[in-house]
Amino acid sequence: RRIAFVNEKGGTGKTTLAVHVAAWIARTQNFRVLLVDLDTQGHAGKTLGLDVREIQPNVFHFLTDPSMDLTRVRHPTEVPGLSVVPAYKQMAGLATALGSSPAAAERLGERLDEFASEQDAVVLDGPPSLGLSVTAMLLAATEVVIPVALTYLALDGCAEVARTVERIAGEHDRPGLRVSAVVPMMHRRTALAEAV
């Protein structure tokens, strides 16, 4: 499985959910889980105790250098079976480094395919925006999870993400790509939250 956690809005708890699901899969299923961070903030790695500012090479180098081996960018965590490929500010230059061809969006999936035998599941955490990183995540994924804060605008954003998944699946001939879960986050016992 390759699960992409996607939301174009920040502050929805996307990274927190991605990290916890990755840890849960590793612990309960005894799987080798790879958590790939594609966000310039590097919060997935930070959450797992890595100083992402000091780690080189990282996911940017893995995506832009075809000779970069996964073992050089994958870091073990305190959770047995869970490793992380951290990200940091270099990811802001990914589109410039890879260009805008369709092949650029396919790069993440291709690189993960090279090392498919080394993990049982992959969790992808990206930036709160739509761009090359998110498109690459969607093309590499087998399923999408959308965390949604329980507000009206966040619900509207969820619909936008679902449309984006559908569009990218159609444009890139990925008929199996689907939203497998919409997860309500930061639930408060209010009438609005219940309605959402």
PDB file of C-alpha atoms in Angstrom:
ATOM      1  CA  ARG A   1       0.000   0.000   0.000  1.00  0.00           C
ATOM      2  CA  ARG A   2       1.029   3.553  -0.690  1.00  0.00           C
ATOM      3  CA  ILE A   3      -1.130   5.992   1.217  1.00  0.00           C
ATOM      4  CA  ALA A   4      -0.982   9.725   0.425  1.00  0.00           C
ATOM      5  CA  PHE A   5      -2.223  12.129   3.098  1.00  0.00           C
ATOM      6  CA  VAL A   6      -3.408  15.196   1.221  1.00  0.00           C
ATOM      7  CA  ASN A   7      -5.083  18.468   2.042  1.00  0.00           C
ATOM      8  CA  GLU A   8      -4.492  21.772   0.290  1.00  0.00           C
ATOM      9  CA  LYS A   9      -5.245  23.620   3.526  1.00  0.00           C
ATOM     10  CA  GLY A  10      -2.700  23.821   6.312  1.00  0.00           C
ATOM     11  CA  GLY A  11      -3.430  23.190   9.976  1.00  0.00           C
ATOM     12  CA  THR A  12      -5.704  20.209   9.435  1.00  0.00           C
ATOM     13  CA  GLY A  13      -3.555  17.718  11.348  1.00  0.00           C
ATOM     14  CA  LYS A  14      -2.406  16.000   8.149  1.00  0.00           C
ATOM     15  CA  THR A  15       1.165  15.360   9.263  1.00  0.00           C
ATOM     16  CA  THR A  16       0.107  14.247  12.739  1.00  0.00           C
ATOM     17  CA  LEU A  17      -2.327  11.766  11.220  1.00  0.00           C
ATOM     18  CA  ALA A  18       0.200  10.523   8.648  1.00  0.00           C
ATOM     19  CA  VAL A  19       2.890   9.929  11.288  1.00  0.00           C
ATOM     20  CA  HIS A  20       0.503   8.160  13.654  1.00  0.00           C
ATOM     21  CA  VAL A  21      -0.984   5.946  10.947  1.00  0.00           C
ATOM     22  CA  ALA A  22       2.524   5.013   9.749  1.00  0.00           C
ATOM     23  CA  ALA A  23       3.536   4.133  13.332  1.00  0.00           C
ATOM     24  CA  TRP A  24       0.308   2.193  13.882  1.00  0.00           C
ATOM     25  CA  ILE A  25       0.807   0.126  10.728  1.00  0.00           C
ATOM     26  CA  ALA A  26       4.405  -0.631  11.703  1.00  0.00           C
ATOM     27  CA  ARG A  27       3.493  -1.662  15.239  1.00  0.00           C
ATOM     28  CA  THR A  28       0.258  -3.554  14.746  1.00  0.00           C
ATOM     29  CA  GLN A  29       1.003  -5.253  11.435  1.00  0.00           C
ATOM     30  CA  ASN A  30       4.743  -5.764  11.997  1.00  0.00           C
ATOM     31  CA  PHE A  31       5.281  -4.102   8.623  1.00  0.00           C
ATOM     32  CA  ARG A  32       8.317  -2.277   7.326  1.00  0.00           C
ATOM     33  CA  VAL A  33       6.813   1.174   6.810  1.00  0.00           C
ATOM     34  CA  LEU A  34       8.485   4.015   4.968  1.00  0.00           C
ATOM     35  CA  LEU A  35       7.205   7.515   5.760  1.00  0.00           C
ATOM     36  CA  VAL A  36       8.171   9.940   2.998  1.00  0.00           C
ATOM     37  CA  ASP A  37       7.981  13.646   3.836  1.00  0.00           C
ATOM     38  CA  LEU A  38       7.626  15.993   0.868  1.00  0.00           C
ATOM     39  CA  ASP A  39       6.927  19.229   2.765  1.00  0.00           C
ATOM     40  CA  THR A  40       9.496  22.033   3.019  1.00  0.00           C
ATOM     41  CA  GLN A  41       8.755  22.318   6.745  1.00  0.00           C
ATOM     42  CA  GLY A  42       9.965  18.776   7.384  1.00  0.00           C
ATOM     43  CA  HIS A  43       7.450  18.213  10.160  1.00  0.00           C
ATOM     44  CA  ALA A  44       7.111  14.449   9.666  1.00  0.00           C
ATOM     45  CA  GLY A  45      10.815  13.994  10.359  1.00  0.00           C
ATOM     46  CA  LYS A  46      10.740  16.519  13.203  1.00  0.00           C
ATOM     47  CA  THR A  47       7.799  14.698  14.792  1.00  0.00           C
ATOM     48  CA  LEU A  48       9.883  11.516  14.826  1.00  0.00           C
ATOM     49  CA  GLY A  49      12.859  13.225  16.477  1.00  0.00           C
ATOM     50  CA  LEU A  50      15.066  14.083  13.506  1.00  0.00           C
ATOM     51  CA  ASP A  51      16.847  17.415  13.117  1.00  0.00           C
ATOM     52  CA  VAL A  52      15.868  17.791   9.478  1.00  0.00           C
ATOM     53  CA  ARG A  53      17.899  21.005   9.112  1.00  0.00           C
ATOM     54  CA  GLU A  54      21.097  19.025   9.493  1.00  0.00           C
ATOM     55  CA  ILE A  55      20.242  15.961   7.407  1.00  0.00           C
ATOM     56  CA  GLN A  56      21.743  15.781   3.937  1.00  0.00           C
ATOM     57  CA  PRO A  57      20.917  14.094   1.616  1.00  0.00           C
ATOM     58  CA  ASN A  58      17.135  14.089   2.005  1.00  0.00           C
ATOM     59  CA  VAL A  59      14.072  13.432  -0.161  1.00  0.00           C
ATOM     60  CA  PHE A  60      14.976  16.272  -2.534  1.00  0.00           C
ATOM     61  CA  HIS A  61      18.251  14.560  -3.397  1.00  0.00           C
ATOM     62  CA  PHE A  62      16.508  11.176  -3.684  1.00  0.00           C
ATOM     63  CA  LEU A  63      14.133  12.654  -6.278  1.00  0.00           C
ATOM     64  CA  THR A  64      16.633  14.727  -8.234  1.00  0.00           C
ATOM     65  CA  ASP A  65      19.634  12.359  -8.285  1.00  0.00           C
ATOM     66  CA  PRO A  66      18.836   9.002  -9.945  1.00  0.00           C
ATOM     67  CA  SER A  67      21.974   7.468  -8.414  1.00  0.00           C
ATOM     68  CA  MET A  68      20.882   8.302  -4.838  1.00  0.00           C
ATOM     69  CA  ASP A  69      20.193   5.058  -2.992  1.00  0.00           C
ATOM     70  CA  LEU A  70      17.261   4.877  -0.569  1.00  0.00           C
ATOM     71  CA  THR A  71      19.573   3.685   2.206  1.00  0.00           C
ATOM     72  CA  ARG A  72      21.297   7.090   2.167  1.00  0.00           C
ATOM     73  CA  VAL A  73      18.086   9.028   2.814  1.00  0.00           C
ATOM     74  CA  ARG A  74      16.062   6.600   4.941  1.00  0.00           C
ATOM     75  CA  HIS A  75      16.407   7.015   8.720  1.00  0.00           C
ATOM     76  CA  PRO A  76      15.214   4.594  11.401  1.00  0.00           C
ATOM     77  CA  THR A  77      12.917   5.859  14.149  1.00  0.00           C
ATOM     78  CA  GLU A  78      12.146   4.808  17.704  1.00  0.00           C
ATOM     79  CA  VAL A  79       9.140   2.905  16.345  1.00  0.00           C
ATOM     80  CA  PRO A  80      10.222  -0.612  15.315  1.00  0.00           C
ATOM     81  CA  GLY A  81       9.714  -1.078  11.575  1.00  0.00           C
ATOM     82  CA  LEU A  82       9.146   2.608  10.846  1.00  0.00           C
ATOM     83  CA  SER A  83      11.705   4.642   8.912  1.00  0.00           C
ATOM     84  CA  VAL A  84      11.419   8.133   7.489  1.00  0.00           C
ATOM     85  CA  VAL A  85      12.783   9.981   4.490  1.00  0.00           C
ATOM     86  CA  PRO A  86      12.941  13.573   5.702  1.00  0.00           C
ATOM     87  CA  ALA A  87      12.424  16.780   3.782  1.00  0.00           C
ATOM     88  CA  TYR A  88      13.458  20.362   4.261  1.00  0.00           C
ATOM     89  CA  LYS A  89      13.616  23.698   2.463  1.00  0.00           C
ATOM     90  CA  GLN A  90      15.276  22.265  -0.671  1.00  0.00           C
ATOM     91  CA  MET A  91      11.863  20.852  -1.654  1.00  0.00           C
ATOM     92  CA  ALA A  92      10.802  24.381  -2.616  1.00  0.00           C
ATOM     93  CA  GLY A  93      13.076  23.997  -5.659  1.00  0.00           C
ATOM     94  CA  LEU A  94      11.789  20.587  -6.773  1.00  0.00           C
ATOM     95  CA  ALA A  95       9.800  21.872  -9.761  1.00  0.00           C
ATOM     96  CA  THR A  96      12.796  23.897 -10.950  1.00  0.00           C
ATOM     97  CA  ALA A  97      15.139  20.929 -10.542  1.00  0.00           C
ATOM     98  CA  LEU A  98      12.884  18.393 -12.281  1.00  0.00           C
ATOM     99  CA  GLY A  99      11.109  20.621 -14.788  1.00  0.00           C
ATOM    100  CA  SER A 100       7.453  20.537 -15.732  1.00  0.00           C
ATOM    101  CA  SER A 101       7.316  17.497 -17.996  1.00  0.00           C
ATOM    102  CA  PRO A 102       4.917  14.647 -17.162  1.00  0.00           C
ATOM    103  CA  ALA A 103       7.983  12.579 -16.282  1.00  0.00           C
ATOM    104  CA  ALA A 104       8.718  14.914 -13.362  1.00  0.00           C
ATOM    105  CA  ALA A 105       5.425  14.018 -11.699  1.00  0.00           C
ATOM    106  CA  GLU A 106       6.174  10.307 -12.174  1.00  0.00           C
ATOM    107  CA  ARG A 107       9.599  10.468 -10.506  1.00  0.00           C
ATOM    108  CA  LEU A 108       8.499   9.691  -6.939  1.00  0.00           C
ATOM    109  CA  GLY A 109       6.592   6.580  -7.978  1.00  0.00           C
ATOM    110  CA  GLU A 110       9.473   5.388 -10.127  1.00  0.00           C
ATOM    111  CA  ARG A 111      11.990   5.854  -7.319  1.00  0.00           C
ATOM    112  CA  LEU A 112       9.755   4.041  -4.830  1.00  0.00           C
ATOM    113  CA  ASP A 113       9.284   1.213  -7.339  1.00  0.00           C
ATOM    114  CA  GLU A 114      13.065   0.714  -7.399  1.00  0.00           C
ATOM    115  CA  PHE A 115      13.002  -0.134  -3.689  1.00  0.00           C
ATOM    116  CA  ALA A 116       9.542  -1.729  -3.443  1.00  0.00           C
ATOM    117  CA  SER A 117      10.921  -4.952  -1.968  1.00  0.00           C
ATOM    118  CA  GLU A 118      12.409  -3.030   0.977  1.00  0.00           C
ATOM    119  CA  GLN A 119       9.107  -1.931   2.537  1.00  0.00           C
ATOM    120  CA  ASP A 120       5.624  -3.326   3.064  1.00  0.00           C
ATOM    121  CA  ALA A 121       3.834   0.023   3.121  1.00  0.00           C
ATOM    122  CA  VAL A 122       4.616   3.628   2.224  1.00  0.00           C
ATOM    123  CA  VAL A 123       2.985   6.680   3.813  1.00  0.00           C
ATOM    124  CA  LEU A 124       3.349   9.948   1.916  1.00  0.00           C
ATOM    125  CA  ASP A 125       3.005  13.322   3.648  1.00  0.00           C
ATOM    126  CA  GLY A 126       3.123  16.452   1.529  1.00  0.00           C
ATOM    127  CA  PRO A 127       2.743  20.189   1.689  1.00  0.00           C
ATOM    128  CA  PRO A 128      -0.550  22.006   2.255  1.00  0.00           C
ATOM    129  CA  SER A 129      -0.731  23.170  -1.346  1.00  0.00           C
ATOM    130  CA  LEU A 130      -1.165  21.851  -4.844  1.00  0.00           C
ATOM    131  CA  GLY A 131       1.968  21.559  -6.941  1.00  0.00           C
ATOM    132  CA  LEU A 132       4.507  19.078  -8.216  1.00  0.00           C
ATOM    133  CA  SER A 133       5.039  17.419  -4.822  1.00  0.00           C
ATOM    134  CA  VAL A 134       1.342  16.701  -4.328  1.00  0.00           C
ATOM    135  CA  THR A 135       0.852  15.565  -7.922  1.00  0.00           C
ATOM    136  CA  ALA A 136       3.849  13.239  -7.526  1.00  0.00           C
ATOM    137  CA  MET A 137       2.382  11.882  -4.281  1.00  0.00           C
ATOM    138  CA  LEU A 138      -0.945  11.188  -5.925  1.00  0.00           C
ATOM    139  CA  LEU A 139       0.683   9.426  -8.866  1.00  0.00           C
ATOM    140  CA  ALA A 140       2.830   7.301  -6.541  1.00  0.00           C
ATOM    141  CA  ALA A 141      -0.081   6.419  -4.235  1.00  0.00           C
ATOM    142  CA  THR A 142      -2.572   3.595  -4.348  1.00  0.00           C
ATOM    143  CA  GLU A 143      -4.982   5.476  -2.098  1.00  0.00           C
ATOM    144  CA  VAL A 144      -5.589   8.911  -0.625  1.00  0.00           C
ATOM    145  CA  VAL A 145      -6.594   9.971   2.884  1.00  0.00           C
ATOM    146  CA  ILE A 146      -8.008  13.469   3.358  1.00  0.00           C
ATOM    147  CA  PRO A 147      -7.887  14.854   6.915  1.00  0.00           C
ATOM    148  CA  VAL A 148     -10.536  17.552   7.360  1.00  0.00           C
ATOM    149  CA  ALA A 149     -10.966  20.077  10.116  1.00  0.00           C
ATOM    150  CA  LEU A 150     -14.647  20.378  10.982  1.00  0.00           C
ATOM    151  CA  THR A 151     -15.364  23.813   9.522  1.00  0.00           C
ATOM    152  CA  TYR A 152     -17.393  24.817   6.494  1.00  0.00           C
ATOM    153  CA  LEU A 153     -14.405  26.061   4.478  1.00  0.00           C
ATOM    154  CA  ALA A 154     -12.400  22.944   5.295  1.00  0.00           C
ATOM    155  CA  LEU A 155     -15.287  20.811   4.057  1.00  0.00           C
ATOM    156  CA  ASP A 156     -15.308  22.804   0.830  1.00  0.00           C
ATOM    157  CA  GLY A 157     -11.553  22.214   0.564  1.00  0.00           C
ATOM    158  CA  CYS A 158     -12.138  18.479   0.995  1.00  0.00           C
ATOM    159  CA  ALA A 159     -14.401  18.496  -2.046  1.00  0.00           C
ATOM    160  CA  GLU A 160     -11.660  20.296  -3.983  1.00  0.00           C
ATOM    161  CA  VAL A 161      -9.089  17.661  -3.005  1.00  0.00           C
ATOM    162  CA  ALA A 162     -11.465  14.889  -4.070  1.00  0.00           C
ATOM    163  CA  ARG A 163     -11.918  16.590  -7.457  1.00  0.00           C
ATOM    164  CA  THR A 164      -8.145  16.966  -7.800  1.00  0.00           C
ATOM    165  CA  VAL A 165      -7.648  13.244  -7.126  1.00  0.00           C
ATOM    166  CA  GLU A 166     -10.285  12.411  -9.735  1.00  0.00           C
ATOM    167  CA  ARG A 167      -8.734  14.776 -12.280  1.00  0.00           C
ATOM    168  CA  ILE A 168      -5.185  13.503 -11.806  1.00  0.00           C
ATOM    169  CA  ALA A 169      -6.352   9.880 -11.926  1.00  0.00           C
ATOM    170  CA  GLY A 170      -8.045  10.611 -15.256  1.00  0.00           C
ATOM    171  CA  GLU A 171      -5.234  12.646 -16.786  1.00  0.00           C
ATOM    172  CA  HIS A 172      -2.573  10.079 -15.865  1.00  0.00           C
ATOM    173  CA  ASP A 173      -4.557   6.884 -16.477  1.00  0.00           C
ATOM    174  CA  ARG A 174      -4.694   5.813 -12.808  1.00  0.00           C
ATOM    175  CA  PRO A 175      -8.221   4.340 -12.604  1.00  0.00           C
ATOM    176  CA  GLY A 176      -7.465   2.657  -9.267  1.00  0.00           C
ATOM    177  CA  LEU A 177      -6.472   5.868  -7.485  1.00  0.00           C
ATOM    178  CA  ARG A 178      -9.181   6.759  -5.019  1.00  0.00           C
ATOM    179  CA  VAL A 179      -9.958   8.562  -1.796  1.00  0.00           C
ATOM    180  CA  SER A 180     -10.108   5.733   0.730  1.00  0.00           C
ATOM    181  CA  ALA A 181     -10.928   7.858   3.783  1.00  0.00           C
ATOM    182  CA  VAL A 182     -11.973  11.318   4.862  1.00  0.00           C
ATOM    183  CA  VAL A 183     -10.925  11.724   8.490  1.00  0.00           C
ATOM    184  CA  PRO A 184     -12.578  14.378  10.688  1.00  0.00           C
ATOM    185  CA  MET A 185      -9.900  16.159  12.698  1.00  0.00           C
ATOM    186  CA  MET A 186      -9.968  18.512  15.682  1.00  0.00           C
ATOM    187  CA  HIS A 187     -13.524  17.614  16.564  1.00  0.00           C
ATOM    188  CA  ARG A 188     -15.319  19.938  18.959  1.00  0.00           C
ATOM    189  CA  ARG A 189     -18.782  19.256  20.243  1.00  0.00           C
ATOM    190  CA  THR A 190     -20.497  22.083  18.414  1.00  0.00           C
ATOM    191  CA  ALA A 191     -23.526  22.118  16.133  1.00  0.00           C
ATOM    192  CA  LEU A 192     -21.325  23.165  13.191  1.00  0.00           C
ATOM    193  CA  ALA A 193     -18.831  20.348  13.776  1.00  0.00           C
ATOM    194  CA  GLU A 194     -21.644  17.817  14.002  1.00  0.00           C
ATOM    195  CA  ALA A 195     -23.206  19.154  10.788  1.00  0.00           C
ATOM    196  CA  VAL A 196     -19.877  19.025   8.927  1.00  0.00           C
TER     197      VAL A 196
END
